[in-house]
GROMACS .gro file of C-alpha atoms in nm:
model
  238
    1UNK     CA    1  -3.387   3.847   1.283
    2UNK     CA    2  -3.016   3.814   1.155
    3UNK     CA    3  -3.157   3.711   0.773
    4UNK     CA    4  -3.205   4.135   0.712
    5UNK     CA    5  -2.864   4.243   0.841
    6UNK     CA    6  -2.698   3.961   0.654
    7UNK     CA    7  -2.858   4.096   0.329
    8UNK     CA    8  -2.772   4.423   0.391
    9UNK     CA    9  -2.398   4.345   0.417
   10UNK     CA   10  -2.395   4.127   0.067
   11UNK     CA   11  -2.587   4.417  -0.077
   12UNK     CA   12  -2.330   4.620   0.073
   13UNK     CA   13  -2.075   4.406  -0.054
   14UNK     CA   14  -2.159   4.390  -0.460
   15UNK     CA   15  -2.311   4.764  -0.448
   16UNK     CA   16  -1.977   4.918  -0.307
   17UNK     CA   17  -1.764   4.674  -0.543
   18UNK     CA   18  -1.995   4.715  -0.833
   19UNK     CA   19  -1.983   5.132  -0.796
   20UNK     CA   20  -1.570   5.087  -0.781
   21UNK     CA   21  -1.518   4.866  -1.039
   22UNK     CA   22  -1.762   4.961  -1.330
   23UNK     CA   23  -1.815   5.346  -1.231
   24UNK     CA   24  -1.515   5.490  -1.120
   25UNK     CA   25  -1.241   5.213  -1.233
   26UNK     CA   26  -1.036   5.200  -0.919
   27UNK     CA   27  -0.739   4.925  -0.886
   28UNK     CA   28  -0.738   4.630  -0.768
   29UNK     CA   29  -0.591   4.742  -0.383
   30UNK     CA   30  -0.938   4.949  -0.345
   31UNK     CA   31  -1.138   4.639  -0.393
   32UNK     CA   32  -0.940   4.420  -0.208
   33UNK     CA   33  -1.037   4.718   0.099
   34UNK     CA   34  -1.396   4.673   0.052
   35UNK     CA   35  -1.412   4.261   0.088
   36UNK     CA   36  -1.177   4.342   0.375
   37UNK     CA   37  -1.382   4.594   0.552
   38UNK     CA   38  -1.685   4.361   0.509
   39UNK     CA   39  -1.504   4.106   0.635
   40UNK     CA   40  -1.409   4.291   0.939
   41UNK     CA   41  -1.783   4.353   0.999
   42UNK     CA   42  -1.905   3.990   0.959
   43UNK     CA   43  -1.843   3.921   1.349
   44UNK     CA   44  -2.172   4.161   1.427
   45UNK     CA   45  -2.391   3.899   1.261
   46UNK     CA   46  -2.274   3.606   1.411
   47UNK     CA   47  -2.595   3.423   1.645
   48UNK     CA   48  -2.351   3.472   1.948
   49UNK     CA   49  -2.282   3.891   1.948
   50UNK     CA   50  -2.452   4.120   2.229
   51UNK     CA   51  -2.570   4.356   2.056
   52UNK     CA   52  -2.541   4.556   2.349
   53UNK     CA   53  -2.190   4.588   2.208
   54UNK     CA   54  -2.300   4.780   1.907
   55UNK     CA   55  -2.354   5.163   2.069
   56UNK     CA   56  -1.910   5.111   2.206
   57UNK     CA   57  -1.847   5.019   1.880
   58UNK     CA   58  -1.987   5.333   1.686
   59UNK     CA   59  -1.862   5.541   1.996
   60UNK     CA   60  -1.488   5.483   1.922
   61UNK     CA   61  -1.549   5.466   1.506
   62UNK     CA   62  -1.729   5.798   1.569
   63UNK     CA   63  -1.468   5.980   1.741
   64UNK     CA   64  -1.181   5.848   1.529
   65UNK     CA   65  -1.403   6.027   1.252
   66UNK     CA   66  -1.410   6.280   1.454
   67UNK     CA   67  -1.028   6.319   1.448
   68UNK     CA   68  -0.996   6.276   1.098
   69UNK     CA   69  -1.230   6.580   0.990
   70UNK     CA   70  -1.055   6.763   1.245
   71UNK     CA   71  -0.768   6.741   1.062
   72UNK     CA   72  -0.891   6.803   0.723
   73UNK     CA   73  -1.056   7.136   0.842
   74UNK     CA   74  -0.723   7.217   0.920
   75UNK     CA   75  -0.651   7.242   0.530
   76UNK     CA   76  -1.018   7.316   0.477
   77UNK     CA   77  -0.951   7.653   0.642
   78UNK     CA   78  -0.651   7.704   0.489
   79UNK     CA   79  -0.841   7.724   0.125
   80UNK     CA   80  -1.119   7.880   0.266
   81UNK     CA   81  -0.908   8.212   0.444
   82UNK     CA   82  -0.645   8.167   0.118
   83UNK     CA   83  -0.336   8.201   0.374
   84UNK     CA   84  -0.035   8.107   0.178
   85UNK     CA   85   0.198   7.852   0.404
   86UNK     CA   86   0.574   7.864   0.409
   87UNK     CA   87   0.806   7.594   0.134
   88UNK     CA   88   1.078   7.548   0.412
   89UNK     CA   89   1.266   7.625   0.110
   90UNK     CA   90   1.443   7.922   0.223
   91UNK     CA   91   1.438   8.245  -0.054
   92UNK     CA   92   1.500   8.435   0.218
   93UNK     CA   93   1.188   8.357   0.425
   94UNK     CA   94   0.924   8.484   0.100
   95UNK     CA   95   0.909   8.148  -0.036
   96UNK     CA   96   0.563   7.994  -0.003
   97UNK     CA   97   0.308   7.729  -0.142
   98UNK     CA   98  -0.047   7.859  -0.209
   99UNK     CA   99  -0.309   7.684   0.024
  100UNK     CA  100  -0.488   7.517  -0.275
  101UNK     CA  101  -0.155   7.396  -0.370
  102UNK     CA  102  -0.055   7.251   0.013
  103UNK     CA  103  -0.452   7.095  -0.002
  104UNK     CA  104  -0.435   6.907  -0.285
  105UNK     CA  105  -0.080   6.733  -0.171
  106UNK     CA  106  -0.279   6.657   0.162
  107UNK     CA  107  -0.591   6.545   0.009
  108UNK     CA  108  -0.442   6.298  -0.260
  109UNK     CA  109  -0.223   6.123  -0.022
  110UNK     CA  110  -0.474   6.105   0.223
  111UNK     CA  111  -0.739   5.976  -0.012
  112UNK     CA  112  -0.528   5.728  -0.168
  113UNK     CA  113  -0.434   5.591   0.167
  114UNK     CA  114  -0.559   5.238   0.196
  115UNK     CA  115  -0.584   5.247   0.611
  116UNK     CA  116  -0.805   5.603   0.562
  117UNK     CA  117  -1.056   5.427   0.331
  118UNK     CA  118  -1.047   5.101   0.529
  119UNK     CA  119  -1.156   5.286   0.839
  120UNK     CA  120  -1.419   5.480   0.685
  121UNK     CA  121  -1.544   5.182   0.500
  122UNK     CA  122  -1.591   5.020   0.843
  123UNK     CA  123  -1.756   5.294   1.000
  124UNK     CA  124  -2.016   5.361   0.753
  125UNK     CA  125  -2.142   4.957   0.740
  126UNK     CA  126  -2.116   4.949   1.128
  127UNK     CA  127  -2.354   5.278   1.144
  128UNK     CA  128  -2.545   5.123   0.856
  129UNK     CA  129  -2.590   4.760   0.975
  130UNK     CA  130  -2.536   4.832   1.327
  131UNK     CA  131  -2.825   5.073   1.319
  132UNK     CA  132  -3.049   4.845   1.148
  133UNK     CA  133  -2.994   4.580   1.370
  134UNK     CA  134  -3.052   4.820   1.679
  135UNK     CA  135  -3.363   4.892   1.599
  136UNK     CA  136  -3.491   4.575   1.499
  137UNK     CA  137  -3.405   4.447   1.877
  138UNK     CA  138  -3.460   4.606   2.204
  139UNK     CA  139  -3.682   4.788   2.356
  140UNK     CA  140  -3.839   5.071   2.290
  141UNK     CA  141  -3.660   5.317   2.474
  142UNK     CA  142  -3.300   5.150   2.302
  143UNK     CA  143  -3.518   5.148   1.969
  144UNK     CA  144  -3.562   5.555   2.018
  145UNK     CA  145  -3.169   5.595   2.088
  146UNK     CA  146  -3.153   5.442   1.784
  147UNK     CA  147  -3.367   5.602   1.570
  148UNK     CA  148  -3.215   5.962   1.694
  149UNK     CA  149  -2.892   5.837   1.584
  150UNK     CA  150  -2.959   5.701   1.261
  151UNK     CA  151  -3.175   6.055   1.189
  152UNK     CA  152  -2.856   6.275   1.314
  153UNK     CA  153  -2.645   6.031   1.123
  154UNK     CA  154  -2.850   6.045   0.810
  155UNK     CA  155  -2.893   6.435   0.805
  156UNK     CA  156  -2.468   6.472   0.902
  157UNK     CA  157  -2.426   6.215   0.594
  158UNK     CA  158  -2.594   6.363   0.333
  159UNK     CA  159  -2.476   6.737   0.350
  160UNK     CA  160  -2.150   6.525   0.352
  161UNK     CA  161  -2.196   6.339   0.060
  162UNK     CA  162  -2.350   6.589  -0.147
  163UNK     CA  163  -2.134   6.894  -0.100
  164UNK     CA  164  -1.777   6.704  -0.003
  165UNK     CA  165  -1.766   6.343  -0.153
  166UNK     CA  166  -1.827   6.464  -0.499
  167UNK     CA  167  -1.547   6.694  -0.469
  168UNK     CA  168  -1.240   6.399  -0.331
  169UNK     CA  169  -1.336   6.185  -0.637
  170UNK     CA  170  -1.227   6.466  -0.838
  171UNK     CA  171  -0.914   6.523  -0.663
  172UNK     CA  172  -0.844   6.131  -0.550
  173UNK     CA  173  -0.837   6.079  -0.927
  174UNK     CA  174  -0.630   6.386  -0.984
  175UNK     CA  175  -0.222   6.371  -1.159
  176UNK     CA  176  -0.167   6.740  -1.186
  177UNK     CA  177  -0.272   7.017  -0.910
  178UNK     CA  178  -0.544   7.237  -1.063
  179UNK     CA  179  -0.635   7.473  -0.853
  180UNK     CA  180  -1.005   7.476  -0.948
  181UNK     CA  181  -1.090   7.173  -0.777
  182UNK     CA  182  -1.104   7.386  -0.504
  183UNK     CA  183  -1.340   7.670  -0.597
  184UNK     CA  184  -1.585   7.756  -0.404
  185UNK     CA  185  -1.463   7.507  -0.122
  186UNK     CA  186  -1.663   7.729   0.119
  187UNK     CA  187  -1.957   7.486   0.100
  188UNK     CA  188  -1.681   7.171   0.143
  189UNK     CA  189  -1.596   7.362   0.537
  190UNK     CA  190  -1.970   7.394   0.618
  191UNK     CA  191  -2.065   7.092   0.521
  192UNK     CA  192  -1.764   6.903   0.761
  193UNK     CA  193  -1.841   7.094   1.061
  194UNK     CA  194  -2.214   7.010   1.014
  195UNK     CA  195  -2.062   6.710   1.019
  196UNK     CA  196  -1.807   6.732   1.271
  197UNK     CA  197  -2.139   6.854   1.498
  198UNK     CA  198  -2.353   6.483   1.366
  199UNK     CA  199  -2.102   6.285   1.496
  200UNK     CA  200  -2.074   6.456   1.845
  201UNK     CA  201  -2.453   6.407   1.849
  202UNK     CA  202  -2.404   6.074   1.792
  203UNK     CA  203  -2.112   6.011   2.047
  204UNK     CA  204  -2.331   6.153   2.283
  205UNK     CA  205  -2.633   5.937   2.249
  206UNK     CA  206  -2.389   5.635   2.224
  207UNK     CA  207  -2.274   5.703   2.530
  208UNK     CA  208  -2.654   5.723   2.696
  209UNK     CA  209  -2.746   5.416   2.549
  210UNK     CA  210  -2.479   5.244   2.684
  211UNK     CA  211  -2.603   5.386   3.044
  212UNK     CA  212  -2.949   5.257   2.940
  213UNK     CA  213  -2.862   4.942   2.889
  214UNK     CA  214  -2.597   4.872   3.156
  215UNK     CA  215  -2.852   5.001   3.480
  216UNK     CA  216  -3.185   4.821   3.296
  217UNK     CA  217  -3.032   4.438   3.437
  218UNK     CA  218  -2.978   4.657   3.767
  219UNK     CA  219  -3.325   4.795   3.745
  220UNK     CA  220  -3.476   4.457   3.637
  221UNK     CA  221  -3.270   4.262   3.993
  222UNK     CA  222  -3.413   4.572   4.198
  223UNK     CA  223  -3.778   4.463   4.098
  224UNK     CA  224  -3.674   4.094   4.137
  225UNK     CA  225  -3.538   4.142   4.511
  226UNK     CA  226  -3.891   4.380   4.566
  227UNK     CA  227  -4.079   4.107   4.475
  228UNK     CA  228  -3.888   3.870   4.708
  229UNK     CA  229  -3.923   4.073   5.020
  230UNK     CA  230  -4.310   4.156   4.947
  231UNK     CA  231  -4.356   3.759   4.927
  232UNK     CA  232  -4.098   3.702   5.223
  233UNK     CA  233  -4.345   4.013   5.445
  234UNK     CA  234  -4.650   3.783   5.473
  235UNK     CA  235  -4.450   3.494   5.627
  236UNK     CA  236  -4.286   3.683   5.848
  237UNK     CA  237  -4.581   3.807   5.985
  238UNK     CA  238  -4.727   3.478   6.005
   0.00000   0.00000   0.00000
């Protein structure tokens, strides 16, 4: 049962290097992040882990991606209503940065931020492989949790990767602000409250799966102590 999972994550492993290395020629601090993040995964597929642990796990990853799209429809909005913000600069109080200009400062530090991509990196092999090894155990009821998730996940994901991940490899990559990388961003602030709104889904049916699976051993001793007392009945009668 673990032999799938464990493939998965050294498919993971040489896919996500491979794409870094040959297609977009990052350094060597970006793959030195993805061994890391795999390695930080590789506890999930030891013999030993409750899987029970799993739906906790994407819980907390899921809301701290939560918090980060929160803050980047902060600038999102900023591009999309084109409100110019303050330089702190003085000029007597007219001098201002466009919002293009203020996005692309946010978006290249926070894209080039080795902690940002390391926690991301996580979170997408622990829905991955943490969703494939959910619904290979279980049952059926847990298996259906699952399957909802990975559908909300997968529908969230790819409005996400087509409409905003194309756009930060332009601008991660970026030296000089052009303020074209942000036309038509419109789609970019749709796309991360769609999902923004996956994610919620997902922290929601995290959270009833862990309620599932905590009162089934409570469910399972109520029918062992009913069985008891209808065997214990007839004796005391006789």
């Amino acid at each position: 049962m673990r032999s799938a999972p464990r493939a998965a994550w050294a498919a993971s492993l040489c896919a996500v290097l491979g794409w870094l290395h040959f297609c977009l020629g990052v350094g060597t601090t970006d793959l030195v992040v993805t061994v890391v993040a795999h390695v930080c995964v590789l506890p999930m597929l030891a013999a030993r882990f409750d899987r029970r642990l799993l739906p906790s796990f994407g819980c907390a990853l899921c809301g701290v991606c939560v918090g980060f799209n929160l803050v980047d429809l902060c600038f999102d909005r900023l591009i999309v209503l084109n409100r110019a913000v303050p330089d702190g600069t003085g000029h007597g109080g007219h001098g201002s940065l466009t919002p293009r200009h203020v996005a692309w400062f946010y978006y290249t530090t926070m894209l080039n931020s080795s902690h940002i991509n390391l926690t991301l990196l996580v979170y997408v092999l622990v829905s991955s492989i943490g969703s494939m090894m959910g619904l290979m155990d279980g049952c059926a009821t847990v298996r259906n949790y699952w399957l909802a998730m990975c559908s909300v996940a997968a529908v969230g994901n790819t409005f996400y990767v087509s409409y905003v991940v194309p756009r930060y490899v332009t601008i991660r990559a970026s030296t000089t602000f052009s303020p074209t990388d942000f036309d038509n961003w419109e789609g970019v602030f749709f796309a991360r409250i769609f999902l923004i709104g996956a994610l919620l889904t997902c922290i929601y049916l995290s959270f009833a799966l862990n309620l599932t699976q905590s009162s089934a051993p409570a469910v399972a001793g109520a029918r062992k102590v009913t069985d008891r007392s209808d065997v214990a009945a007839p004796l005391k009668q006789s």
